[in-house]
mmCIF file of C-alpha atoms and ligand atoms in Angstrom:
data_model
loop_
_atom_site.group_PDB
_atom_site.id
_atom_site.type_symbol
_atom_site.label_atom_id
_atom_site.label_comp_id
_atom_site.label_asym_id
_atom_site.label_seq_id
_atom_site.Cartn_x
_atom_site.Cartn_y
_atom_site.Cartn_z
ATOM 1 C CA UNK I 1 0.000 0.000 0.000
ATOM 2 C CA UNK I 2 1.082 3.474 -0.838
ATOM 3 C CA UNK I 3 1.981 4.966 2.837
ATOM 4 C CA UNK I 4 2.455 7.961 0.805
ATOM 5 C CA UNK I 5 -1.507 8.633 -0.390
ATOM 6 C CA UNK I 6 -2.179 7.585 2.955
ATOM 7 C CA UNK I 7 -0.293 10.120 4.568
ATOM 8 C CA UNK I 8 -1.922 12.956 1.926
ATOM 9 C CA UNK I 9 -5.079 12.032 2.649
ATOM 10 C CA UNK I 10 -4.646 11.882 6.722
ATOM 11 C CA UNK I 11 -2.757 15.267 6.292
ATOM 12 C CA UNK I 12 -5.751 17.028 4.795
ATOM 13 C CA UNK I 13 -8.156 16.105 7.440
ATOM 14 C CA UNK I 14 -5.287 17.028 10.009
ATOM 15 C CA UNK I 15 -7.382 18.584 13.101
ATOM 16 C CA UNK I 16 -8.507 22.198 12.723
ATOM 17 C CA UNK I 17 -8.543 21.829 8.962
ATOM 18 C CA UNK I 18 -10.171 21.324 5.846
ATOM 19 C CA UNK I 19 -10.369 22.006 2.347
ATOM 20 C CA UNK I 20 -11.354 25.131 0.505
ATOM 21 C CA UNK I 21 -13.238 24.122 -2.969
ATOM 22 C CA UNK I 22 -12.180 26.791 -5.261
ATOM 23 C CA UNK I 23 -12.432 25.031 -8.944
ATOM 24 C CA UNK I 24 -15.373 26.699 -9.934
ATOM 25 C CA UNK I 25 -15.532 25.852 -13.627
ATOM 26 C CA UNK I 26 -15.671 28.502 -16.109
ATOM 27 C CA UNK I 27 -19.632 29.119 -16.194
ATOM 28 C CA UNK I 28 -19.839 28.594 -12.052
ATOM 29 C CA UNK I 29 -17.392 31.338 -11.423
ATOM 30 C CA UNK I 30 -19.122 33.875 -13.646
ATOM 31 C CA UNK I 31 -22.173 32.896 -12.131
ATOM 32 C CA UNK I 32 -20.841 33.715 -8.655
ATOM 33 C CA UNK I 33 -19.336 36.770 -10.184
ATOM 34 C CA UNK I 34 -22.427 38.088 -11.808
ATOM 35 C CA UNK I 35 -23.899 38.061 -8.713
ATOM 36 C CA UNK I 36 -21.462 40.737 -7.408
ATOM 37 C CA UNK I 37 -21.371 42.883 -10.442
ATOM 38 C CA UNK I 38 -17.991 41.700 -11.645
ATOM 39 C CA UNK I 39 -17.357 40.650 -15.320
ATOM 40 C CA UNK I 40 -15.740 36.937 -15.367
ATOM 41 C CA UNK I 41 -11.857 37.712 -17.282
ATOM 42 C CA UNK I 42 -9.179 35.733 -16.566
ATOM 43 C CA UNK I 43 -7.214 38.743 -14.520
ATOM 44 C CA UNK I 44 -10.423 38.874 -12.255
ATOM 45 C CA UNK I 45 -10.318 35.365 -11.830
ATOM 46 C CA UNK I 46 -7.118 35.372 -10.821
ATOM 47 C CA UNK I 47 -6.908 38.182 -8.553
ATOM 48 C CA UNK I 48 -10.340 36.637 -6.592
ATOM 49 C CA UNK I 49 -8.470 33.551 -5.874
ATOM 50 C CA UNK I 50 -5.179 35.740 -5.089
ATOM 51 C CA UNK I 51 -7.375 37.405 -2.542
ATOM 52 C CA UNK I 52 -8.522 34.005 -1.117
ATOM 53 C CA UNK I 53 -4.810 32.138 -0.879
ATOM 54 C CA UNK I 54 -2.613 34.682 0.270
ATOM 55 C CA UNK I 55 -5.281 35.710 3.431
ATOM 56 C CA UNK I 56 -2.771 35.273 6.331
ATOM 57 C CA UNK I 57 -3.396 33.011 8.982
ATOM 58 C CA UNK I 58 -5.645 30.910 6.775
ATOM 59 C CA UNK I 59 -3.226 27.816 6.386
ATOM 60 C CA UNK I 60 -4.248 27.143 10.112
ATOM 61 C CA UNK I 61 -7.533 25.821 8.685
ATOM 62 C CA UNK I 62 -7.684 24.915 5.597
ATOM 63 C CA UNK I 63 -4.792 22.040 4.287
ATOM 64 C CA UNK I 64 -5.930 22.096 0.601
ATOM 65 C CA UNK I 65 -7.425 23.732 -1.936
ATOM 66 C CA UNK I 66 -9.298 22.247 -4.871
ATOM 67 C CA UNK I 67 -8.199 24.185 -8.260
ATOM 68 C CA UNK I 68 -9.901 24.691 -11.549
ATOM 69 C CA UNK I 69 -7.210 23.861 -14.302
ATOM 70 C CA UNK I 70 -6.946 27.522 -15.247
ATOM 71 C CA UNK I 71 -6.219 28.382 -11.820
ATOM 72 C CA UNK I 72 -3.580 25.599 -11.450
ATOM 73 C CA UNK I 73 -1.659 27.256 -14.459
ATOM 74 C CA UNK I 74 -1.997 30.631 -13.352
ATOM 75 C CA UNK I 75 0.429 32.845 -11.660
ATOM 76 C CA UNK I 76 -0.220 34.630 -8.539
ATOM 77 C CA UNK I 77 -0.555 38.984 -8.781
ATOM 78 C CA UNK I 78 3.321 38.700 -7.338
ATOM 79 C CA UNK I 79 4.198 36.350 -9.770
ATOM 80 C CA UNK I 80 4.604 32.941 -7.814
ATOM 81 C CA UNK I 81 3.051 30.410 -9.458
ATOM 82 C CA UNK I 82 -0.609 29.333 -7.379
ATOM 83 C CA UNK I 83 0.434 25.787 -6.830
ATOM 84 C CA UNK I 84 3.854 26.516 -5.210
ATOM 85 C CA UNK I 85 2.463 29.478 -3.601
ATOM 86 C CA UNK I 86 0.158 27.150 -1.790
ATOM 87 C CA UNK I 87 2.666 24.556 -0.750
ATOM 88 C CA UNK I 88 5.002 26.942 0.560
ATOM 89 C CA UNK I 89 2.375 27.828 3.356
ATOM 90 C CA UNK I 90 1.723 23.710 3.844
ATOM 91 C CA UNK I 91 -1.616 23.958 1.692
ATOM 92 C CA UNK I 92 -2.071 20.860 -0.973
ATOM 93 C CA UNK I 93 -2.775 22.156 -4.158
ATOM 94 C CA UNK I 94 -5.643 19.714 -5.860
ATOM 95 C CA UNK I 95 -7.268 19.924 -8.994
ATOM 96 C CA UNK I 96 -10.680 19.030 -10.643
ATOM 97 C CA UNK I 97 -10.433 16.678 -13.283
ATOM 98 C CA UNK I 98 -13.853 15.833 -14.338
ATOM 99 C CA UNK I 99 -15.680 17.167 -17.425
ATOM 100 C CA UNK I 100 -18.848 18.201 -15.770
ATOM 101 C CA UNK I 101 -22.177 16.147 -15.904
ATOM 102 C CA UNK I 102 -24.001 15.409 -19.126
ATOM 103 C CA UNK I 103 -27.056 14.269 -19.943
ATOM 104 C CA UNK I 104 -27.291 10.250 -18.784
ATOM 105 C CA UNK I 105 -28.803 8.848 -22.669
ATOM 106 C CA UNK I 106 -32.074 7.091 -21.971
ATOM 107 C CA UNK I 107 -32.385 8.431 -18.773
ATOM 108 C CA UNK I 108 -34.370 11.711 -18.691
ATOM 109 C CA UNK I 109 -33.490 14.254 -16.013
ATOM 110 C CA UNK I 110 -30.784 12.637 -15.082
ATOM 111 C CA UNK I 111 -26.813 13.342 -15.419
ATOM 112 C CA UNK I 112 -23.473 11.097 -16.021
ATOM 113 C CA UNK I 113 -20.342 13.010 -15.298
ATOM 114 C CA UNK I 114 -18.010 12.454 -17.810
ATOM 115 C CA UNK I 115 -13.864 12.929 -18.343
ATOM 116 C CA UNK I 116 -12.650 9.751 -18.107
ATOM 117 C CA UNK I 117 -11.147 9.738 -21.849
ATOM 118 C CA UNK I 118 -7.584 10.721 -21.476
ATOM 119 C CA UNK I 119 -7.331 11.388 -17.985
ATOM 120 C CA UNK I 120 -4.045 9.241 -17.071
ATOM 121 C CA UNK I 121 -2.640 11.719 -18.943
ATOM 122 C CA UNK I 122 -3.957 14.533 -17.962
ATOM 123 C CA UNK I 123 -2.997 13.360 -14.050
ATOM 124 C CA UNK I 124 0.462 12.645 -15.133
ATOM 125 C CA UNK I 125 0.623 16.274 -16.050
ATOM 126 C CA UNK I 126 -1.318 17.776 -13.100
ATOM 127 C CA UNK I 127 0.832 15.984 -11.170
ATOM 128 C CA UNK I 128 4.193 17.832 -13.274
ATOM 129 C CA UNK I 129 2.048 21.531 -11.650
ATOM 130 C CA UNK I 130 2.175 20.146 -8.085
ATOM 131 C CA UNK I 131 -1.466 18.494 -7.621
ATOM 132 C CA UNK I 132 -1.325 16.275 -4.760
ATOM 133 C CA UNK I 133 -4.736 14.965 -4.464
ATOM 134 C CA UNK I 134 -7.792 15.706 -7.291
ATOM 135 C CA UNK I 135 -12.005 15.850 -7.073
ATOM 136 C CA UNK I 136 -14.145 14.243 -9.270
ATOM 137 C CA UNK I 137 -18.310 14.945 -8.997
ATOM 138 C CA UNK I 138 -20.953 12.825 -9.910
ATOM 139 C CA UNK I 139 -24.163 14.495 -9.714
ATOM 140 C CA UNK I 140 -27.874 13.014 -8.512
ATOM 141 C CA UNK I 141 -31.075 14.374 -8.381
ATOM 142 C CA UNK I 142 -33.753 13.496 -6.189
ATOM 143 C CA UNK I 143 -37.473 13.757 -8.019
ATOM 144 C CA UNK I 144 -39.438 11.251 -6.301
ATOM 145 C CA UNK I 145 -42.704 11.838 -9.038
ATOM 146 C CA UNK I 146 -40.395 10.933 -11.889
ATOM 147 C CA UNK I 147 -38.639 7.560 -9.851
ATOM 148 C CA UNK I 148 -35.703 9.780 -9.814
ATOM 149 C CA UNK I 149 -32.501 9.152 -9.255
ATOM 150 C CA UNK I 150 -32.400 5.309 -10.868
ATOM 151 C CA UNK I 151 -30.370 2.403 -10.160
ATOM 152 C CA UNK I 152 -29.173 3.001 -13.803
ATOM 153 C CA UNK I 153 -28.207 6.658 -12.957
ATOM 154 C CA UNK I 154 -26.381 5.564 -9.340
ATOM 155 C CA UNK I 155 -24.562 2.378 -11.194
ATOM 156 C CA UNK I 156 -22.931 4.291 -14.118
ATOM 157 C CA UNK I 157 -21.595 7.685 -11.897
ATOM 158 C CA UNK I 158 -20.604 5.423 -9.329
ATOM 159 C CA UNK I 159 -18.195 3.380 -11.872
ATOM 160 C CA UNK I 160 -17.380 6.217 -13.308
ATOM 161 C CA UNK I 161 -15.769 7.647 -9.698
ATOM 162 C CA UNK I 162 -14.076 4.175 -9.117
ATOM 163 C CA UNK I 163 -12.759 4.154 -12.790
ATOM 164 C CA UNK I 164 -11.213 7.810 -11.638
ATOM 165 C CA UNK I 165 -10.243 7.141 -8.379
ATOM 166 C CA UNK I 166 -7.978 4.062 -9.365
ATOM 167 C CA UNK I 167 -6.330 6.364 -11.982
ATOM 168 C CA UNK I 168 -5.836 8.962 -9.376
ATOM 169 C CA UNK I 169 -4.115 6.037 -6.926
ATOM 170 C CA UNK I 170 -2.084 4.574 -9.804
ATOM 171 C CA UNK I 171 -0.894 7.839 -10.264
ATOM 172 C CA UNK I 172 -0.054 8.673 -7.047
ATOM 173 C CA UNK I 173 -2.739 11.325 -6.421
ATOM 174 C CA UNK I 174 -5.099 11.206 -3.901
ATOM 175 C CA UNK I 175 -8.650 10.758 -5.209
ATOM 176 C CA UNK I 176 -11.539 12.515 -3.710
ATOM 177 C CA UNK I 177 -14.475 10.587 -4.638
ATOM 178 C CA UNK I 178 -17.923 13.226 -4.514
ATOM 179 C CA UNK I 179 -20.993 11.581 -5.293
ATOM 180 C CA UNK I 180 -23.578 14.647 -4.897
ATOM 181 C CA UNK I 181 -26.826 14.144 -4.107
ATOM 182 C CA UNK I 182 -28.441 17.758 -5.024
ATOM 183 C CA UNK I 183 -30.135 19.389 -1.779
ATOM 184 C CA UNK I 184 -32.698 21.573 -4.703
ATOM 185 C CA UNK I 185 -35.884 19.323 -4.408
ATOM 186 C CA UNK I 186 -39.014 19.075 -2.319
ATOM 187 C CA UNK I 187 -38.006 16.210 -0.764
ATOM 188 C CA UNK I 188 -37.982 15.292 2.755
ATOM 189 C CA UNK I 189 -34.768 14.041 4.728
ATOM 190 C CA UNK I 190 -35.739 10.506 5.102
ATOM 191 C CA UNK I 191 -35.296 10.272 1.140
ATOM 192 C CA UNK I 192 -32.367 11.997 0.890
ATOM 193 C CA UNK I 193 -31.438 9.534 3.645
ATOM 194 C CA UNK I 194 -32.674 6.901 1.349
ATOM 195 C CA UNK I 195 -31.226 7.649 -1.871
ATOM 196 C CA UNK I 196 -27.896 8.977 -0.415
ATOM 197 C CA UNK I 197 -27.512 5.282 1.235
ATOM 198 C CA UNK I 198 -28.180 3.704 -2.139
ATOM 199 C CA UNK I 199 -26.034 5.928 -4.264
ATOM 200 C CA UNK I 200 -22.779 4.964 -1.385
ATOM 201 C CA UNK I 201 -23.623 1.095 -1.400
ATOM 202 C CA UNK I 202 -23.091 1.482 -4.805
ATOM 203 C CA UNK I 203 -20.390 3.097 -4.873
ATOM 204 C CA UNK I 204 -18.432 1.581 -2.384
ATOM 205 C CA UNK I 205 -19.090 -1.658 -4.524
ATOM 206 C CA UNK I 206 -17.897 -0.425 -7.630
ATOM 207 C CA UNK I 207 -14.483 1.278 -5.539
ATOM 208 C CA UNK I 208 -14.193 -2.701 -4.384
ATOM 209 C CA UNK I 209 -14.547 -4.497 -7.480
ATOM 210 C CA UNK I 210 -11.876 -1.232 -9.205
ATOM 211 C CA UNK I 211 -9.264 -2.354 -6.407
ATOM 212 C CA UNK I 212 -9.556 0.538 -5.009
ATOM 213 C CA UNK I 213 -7.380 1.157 -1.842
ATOM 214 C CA UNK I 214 -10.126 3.318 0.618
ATOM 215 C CA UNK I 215 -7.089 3.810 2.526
ATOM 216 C CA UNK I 216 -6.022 6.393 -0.008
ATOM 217 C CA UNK I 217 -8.797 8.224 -0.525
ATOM 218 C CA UNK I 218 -11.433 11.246 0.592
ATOM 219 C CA UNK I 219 -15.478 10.721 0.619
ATOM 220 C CA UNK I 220 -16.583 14.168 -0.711
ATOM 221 C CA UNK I 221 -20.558 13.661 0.196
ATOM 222 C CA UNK I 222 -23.790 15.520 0.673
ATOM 223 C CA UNK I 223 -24.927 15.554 4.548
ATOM 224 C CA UNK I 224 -28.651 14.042 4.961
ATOM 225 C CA UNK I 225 -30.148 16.652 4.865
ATOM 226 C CA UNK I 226 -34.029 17.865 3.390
ATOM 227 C CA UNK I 227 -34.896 19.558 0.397
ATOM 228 C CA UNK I 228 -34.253 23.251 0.110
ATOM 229 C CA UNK I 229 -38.182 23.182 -1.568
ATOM 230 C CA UNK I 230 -39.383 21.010 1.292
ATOM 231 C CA UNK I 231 -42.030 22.471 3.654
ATOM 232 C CA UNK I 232 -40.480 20.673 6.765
ATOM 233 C CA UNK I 233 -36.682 21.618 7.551
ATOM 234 C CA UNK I 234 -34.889 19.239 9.525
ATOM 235 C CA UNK I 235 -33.115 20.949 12.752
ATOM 236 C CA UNK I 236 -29.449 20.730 13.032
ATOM 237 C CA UNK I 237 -29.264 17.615 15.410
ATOM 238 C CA UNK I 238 -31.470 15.849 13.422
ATOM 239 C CA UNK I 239 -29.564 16.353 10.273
ATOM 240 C CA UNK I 240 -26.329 15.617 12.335
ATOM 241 C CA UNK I 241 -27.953 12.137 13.579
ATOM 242 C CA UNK I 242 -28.879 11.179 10.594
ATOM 243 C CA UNK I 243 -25.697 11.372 8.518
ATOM 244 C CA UNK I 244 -23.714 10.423 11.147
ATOM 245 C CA UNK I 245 -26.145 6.851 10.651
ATOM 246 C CA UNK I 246 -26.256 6.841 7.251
ATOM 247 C CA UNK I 247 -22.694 7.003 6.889
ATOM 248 C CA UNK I 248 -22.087 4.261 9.463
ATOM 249 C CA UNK I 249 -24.610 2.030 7.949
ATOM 250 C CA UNK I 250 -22.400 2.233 4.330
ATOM 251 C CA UNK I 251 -18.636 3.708 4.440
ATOM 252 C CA UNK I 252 -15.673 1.858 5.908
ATOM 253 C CA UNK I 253 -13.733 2.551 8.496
ATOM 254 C CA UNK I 254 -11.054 2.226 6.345
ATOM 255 C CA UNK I 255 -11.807 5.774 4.814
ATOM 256 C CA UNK I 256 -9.805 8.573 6.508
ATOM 257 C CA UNK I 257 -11.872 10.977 6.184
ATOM 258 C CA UNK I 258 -15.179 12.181 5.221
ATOM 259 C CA UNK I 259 -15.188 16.073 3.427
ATOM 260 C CA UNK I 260 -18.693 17.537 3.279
ATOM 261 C CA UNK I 261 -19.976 19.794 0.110
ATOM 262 C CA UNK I 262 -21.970 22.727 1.166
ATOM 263 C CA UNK I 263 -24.646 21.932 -1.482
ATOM 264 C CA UNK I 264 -26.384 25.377 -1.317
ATOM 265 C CA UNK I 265 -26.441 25.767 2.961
ATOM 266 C CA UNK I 266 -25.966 28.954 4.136
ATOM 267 C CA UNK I 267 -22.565 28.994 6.023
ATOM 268 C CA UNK I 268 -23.477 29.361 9.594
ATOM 269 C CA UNK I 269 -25.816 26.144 9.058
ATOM 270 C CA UNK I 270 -22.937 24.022 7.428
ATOM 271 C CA UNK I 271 -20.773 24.910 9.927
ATOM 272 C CA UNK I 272 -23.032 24.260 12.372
ATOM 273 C CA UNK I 273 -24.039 20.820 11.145
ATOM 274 C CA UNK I 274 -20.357 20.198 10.763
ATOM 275 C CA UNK I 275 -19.728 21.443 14.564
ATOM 276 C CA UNK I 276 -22.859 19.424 15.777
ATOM 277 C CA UNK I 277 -21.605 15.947 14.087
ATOM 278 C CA UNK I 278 -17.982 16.332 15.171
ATOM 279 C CA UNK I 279 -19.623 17.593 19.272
ATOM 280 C CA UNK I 280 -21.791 14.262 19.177
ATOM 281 C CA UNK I 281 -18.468 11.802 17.458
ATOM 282 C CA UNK I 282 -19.001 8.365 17.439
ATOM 283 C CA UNK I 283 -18.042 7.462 14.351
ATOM 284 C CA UNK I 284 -14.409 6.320 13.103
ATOM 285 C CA UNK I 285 -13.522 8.792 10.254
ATOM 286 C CA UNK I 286 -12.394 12.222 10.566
ATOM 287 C CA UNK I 287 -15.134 14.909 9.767
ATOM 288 C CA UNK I 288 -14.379 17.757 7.772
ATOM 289 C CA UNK I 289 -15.496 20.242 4.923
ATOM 290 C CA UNK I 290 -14.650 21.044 1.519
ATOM 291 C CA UNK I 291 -16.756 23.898 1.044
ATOM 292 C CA UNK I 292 -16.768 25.804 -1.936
ATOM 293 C CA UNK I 293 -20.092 28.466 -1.355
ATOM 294 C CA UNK I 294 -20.101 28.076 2.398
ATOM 295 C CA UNK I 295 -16.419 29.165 2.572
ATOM 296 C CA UNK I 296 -16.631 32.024 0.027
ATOM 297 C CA UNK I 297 -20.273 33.581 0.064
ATOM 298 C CA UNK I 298 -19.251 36.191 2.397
ATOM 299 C CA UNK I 299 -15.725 36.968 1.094
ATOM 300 C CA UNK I 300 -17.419 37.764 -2.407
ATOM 301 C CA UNK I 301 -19.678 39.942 -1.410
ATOM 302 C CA UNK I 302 -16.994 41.935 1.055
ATOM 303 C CA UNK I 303 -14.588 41.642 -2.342
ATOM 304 C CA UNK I 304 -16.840 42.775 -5.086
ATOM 305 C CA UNK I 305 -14.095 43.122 -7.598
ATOM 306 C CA UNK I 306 -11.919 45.789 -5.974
ATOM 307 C CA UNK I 307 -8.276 45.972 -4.781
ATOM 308 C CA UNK I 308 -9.371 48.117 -1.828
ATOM 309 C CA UNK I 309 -11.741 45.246 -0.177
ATOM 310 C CA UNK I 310 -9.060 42.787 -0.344
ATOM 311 C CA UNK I 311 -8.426 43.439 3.331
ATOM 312 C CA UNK I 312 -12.033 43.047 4.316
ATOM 313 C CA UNK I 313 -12.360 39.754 1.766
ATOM 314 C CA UNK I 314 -9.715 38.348 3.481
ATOM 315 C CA UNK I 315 -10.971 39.118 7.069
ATOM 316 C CA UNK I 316 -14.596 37.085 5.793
ATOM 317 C CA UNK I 317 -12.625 34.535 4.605
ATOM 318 C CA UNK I 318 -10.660 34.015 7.728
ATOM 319 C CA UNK I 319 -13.524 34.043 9.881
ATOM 320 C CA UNK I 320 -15.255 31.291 7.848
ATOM 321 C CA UNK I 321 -12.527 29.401 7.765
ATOM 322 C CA UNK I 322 -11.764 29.367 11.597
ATOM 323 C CA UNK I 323 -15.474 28.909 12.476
ATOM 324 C CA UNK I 324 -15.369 25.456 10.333
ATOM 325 C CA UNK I 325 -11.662 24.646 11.952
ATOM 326 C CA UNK I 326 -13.440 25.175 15.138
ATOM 327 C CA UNK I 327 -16.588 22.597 13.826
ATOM 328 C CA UNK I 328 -13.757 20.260 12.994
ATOM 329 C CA UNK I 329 -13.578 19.465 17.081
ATOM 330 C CA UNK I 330 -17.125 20.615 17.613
ATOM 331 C CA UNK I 331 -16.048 24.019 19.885
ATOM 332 C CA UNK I 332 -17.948 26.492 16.949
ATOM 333 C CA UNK I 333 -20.607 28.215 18.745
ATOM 334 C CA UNK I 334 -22.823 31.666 18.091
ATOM 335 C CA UNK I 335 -20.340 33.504 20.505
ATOM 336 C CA UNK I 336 -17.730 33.235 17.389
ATOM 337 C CA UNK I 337 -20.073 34.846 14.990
ATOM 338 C CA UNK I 338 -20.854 37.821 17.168
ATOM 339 C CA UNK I 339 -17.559 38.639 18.060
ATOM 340 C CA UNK I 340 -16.802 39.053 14.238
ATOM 341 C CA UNK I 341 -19.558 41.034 13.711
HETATM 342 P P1 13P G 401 -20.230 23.685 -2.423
HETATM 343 O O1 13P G 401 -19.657 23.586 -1.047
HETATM 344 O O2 13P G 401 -20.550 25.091 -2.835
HETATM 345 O O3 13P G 401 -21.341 22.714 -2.669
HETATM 346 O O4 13P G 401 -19.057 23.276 -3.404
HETATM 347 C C1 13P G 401 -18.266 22.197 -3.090
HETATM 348 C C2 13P G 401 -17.851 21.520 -4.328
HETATM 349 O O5 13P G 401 -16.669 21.367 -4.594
HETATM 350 C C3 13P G 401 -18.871 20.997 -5.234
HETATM 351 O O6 13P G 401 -18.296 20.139 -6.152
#
């Protein structure tokens, strides 16, 4: 076994920390950007994710950063380039190497994610700009009327991850396996429960049969959580409970760690979810986050485009990112808001 993925992977849910998910693609990032009032070029780009890795004092929380493969190319405003930038203060760079989801043929309303053509080689070469560990994201959708997701839909993402995850080990990069189920629906927590139990049997089934080692790797999952559209909304213990059970039900202990998406929470609730599971433990993995929105929703909006709010980006971002380093050993609590505010 490769001690060496191992290590990665144990390293990146160190205590305190977790992962930043910056690799926005292309039409995410303007999307995020429109919402500010800032056009999407490249030098914007760039300078938005300057803001977010140089903020000092962040590498106390956050031990990796997911790229987008512009990004991982890119130089930083003082001309370091991101990657090395981001190991010199101890932060793993990682990259996204799927394709996005596509339409799943015969399969209406539901999505395959695809970029498995050509991607030992495109590893071999992240690997040549310093990626240490990578994210791949299959996509589900809950629509209970419309017997949504299928077995069909869960079978082919889940061999898709396994197919990318033992490219990622035989390459010596640590895989983070993210099977998404979406949070936009009207359904109610026991389904996502349901289907989000399904989806990982699967997938832990297709990682087995792929000979893949789950000592090397991340779960990047949903939480259980209900339906942003659903007229009851689970509390946070609830929510905490029941991932913590659905997750012991279906992923080995062999799994370092476990690296929640934000999905669409607002940040104080996934931090708080993430503070509540780690207070009640139990459980044999590490807990942590790899929030993209619920790490940067507040920093954008402080940013807005301009030089002079880097400061005040970088003072949001900070503050997220301790608050979740504090979930990480379940000592976040409302105090920590206030005094920021
Ligand atoms: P969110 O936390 O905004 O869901 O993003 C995490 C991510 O990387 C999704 O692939």
């Amino acid at each position: 076994m490769s001690h060496r993925l191992h290590d990665i992977a144990r390293y990146i849910v160190s205590p305190q920390k977790g992962i930043l998910a910056a690799d926005e693609s292309s039409p995410t990032i303007k999307k995020r950007f429109d919402a500010i009032d800032v056009e999407s070029t490249e030098d914007n780009r760039r300078a938005y994710r300057d803001m977010l890795f140089t903020t000092p004092g962040v590498e106390a929380f956050v031990s990796g950063v997911i790229l987008f493969d512009e990004t991982i190319r890119q130089k930083a405003l003082d001309g370091t380039p991101f990657p090395a930038l981001l190991a010199a203060k101890g932060i793993l760079p990682g990259i996204k190497v799927d394709a996005g989801a596509k339409d799943l043929a015969g399969a209406p309303g539901e999505k395959v994610t695809e970029g498995l053509d050509g991607l030992r080689e495109r590893l071999v070469e992240y690997r040549g700009l310093g990626a240490k560990f990578a994210k791949w994201r299959a996509v589900i959708d809950i629509d209970t009327a419309k017997g949504i997701p299928s077995d069909y839909c869960l079978e082919v993402n889940a061999a898709a991850l396994a197919r990318y995850a033992a490219l990622c080990v035989e390459q010596e990069i640590v895989p983070i396996v993210e099977p998404e189920v979406l949070m936009d629906g009207a359904h109610d927590i026991d389904t996502c429960d349901a289907v989000t139990e399904r989806g990982l049997r699967m997938l832990f089934s297709a990682l087995a049969t792929q000979r893949v080692p789950l000592e090397q790797i991340l779960l990047k999952p949903n939480m259980v959580i209900s339906g942003k559209k659903s007229p009851t909304q689970a509390s946070v213990s609830e929510v905490a409970a029941k991932t913590i059970a659905c997750f012991k039900r279906v992923v080995p202990a062999a799994v370092p760690g476990i690296v929640y998406l934000s999905g669409g929470q607002t940040e104080e609730v996934a931090t708080a979810h993430l503070n509540e599971m780690n207070r009640s433990g139990g459980f044999p993995w590490e807990m942590s986050f790899s929030y993209g929105r619920a790490l940067q929703a507040a920093a954008l909006s402080a940013w807005r485009g301009k030089a002079e709010n880097v400061a005040a980006g970088q003072a949001a971002f900070l503050h997220r990112a301790r608050c979740n380093g504090a979930a990480r050993s379940g000592a976040y609590n409302d105090a920590m808001e206030k005094q920021a505010a």
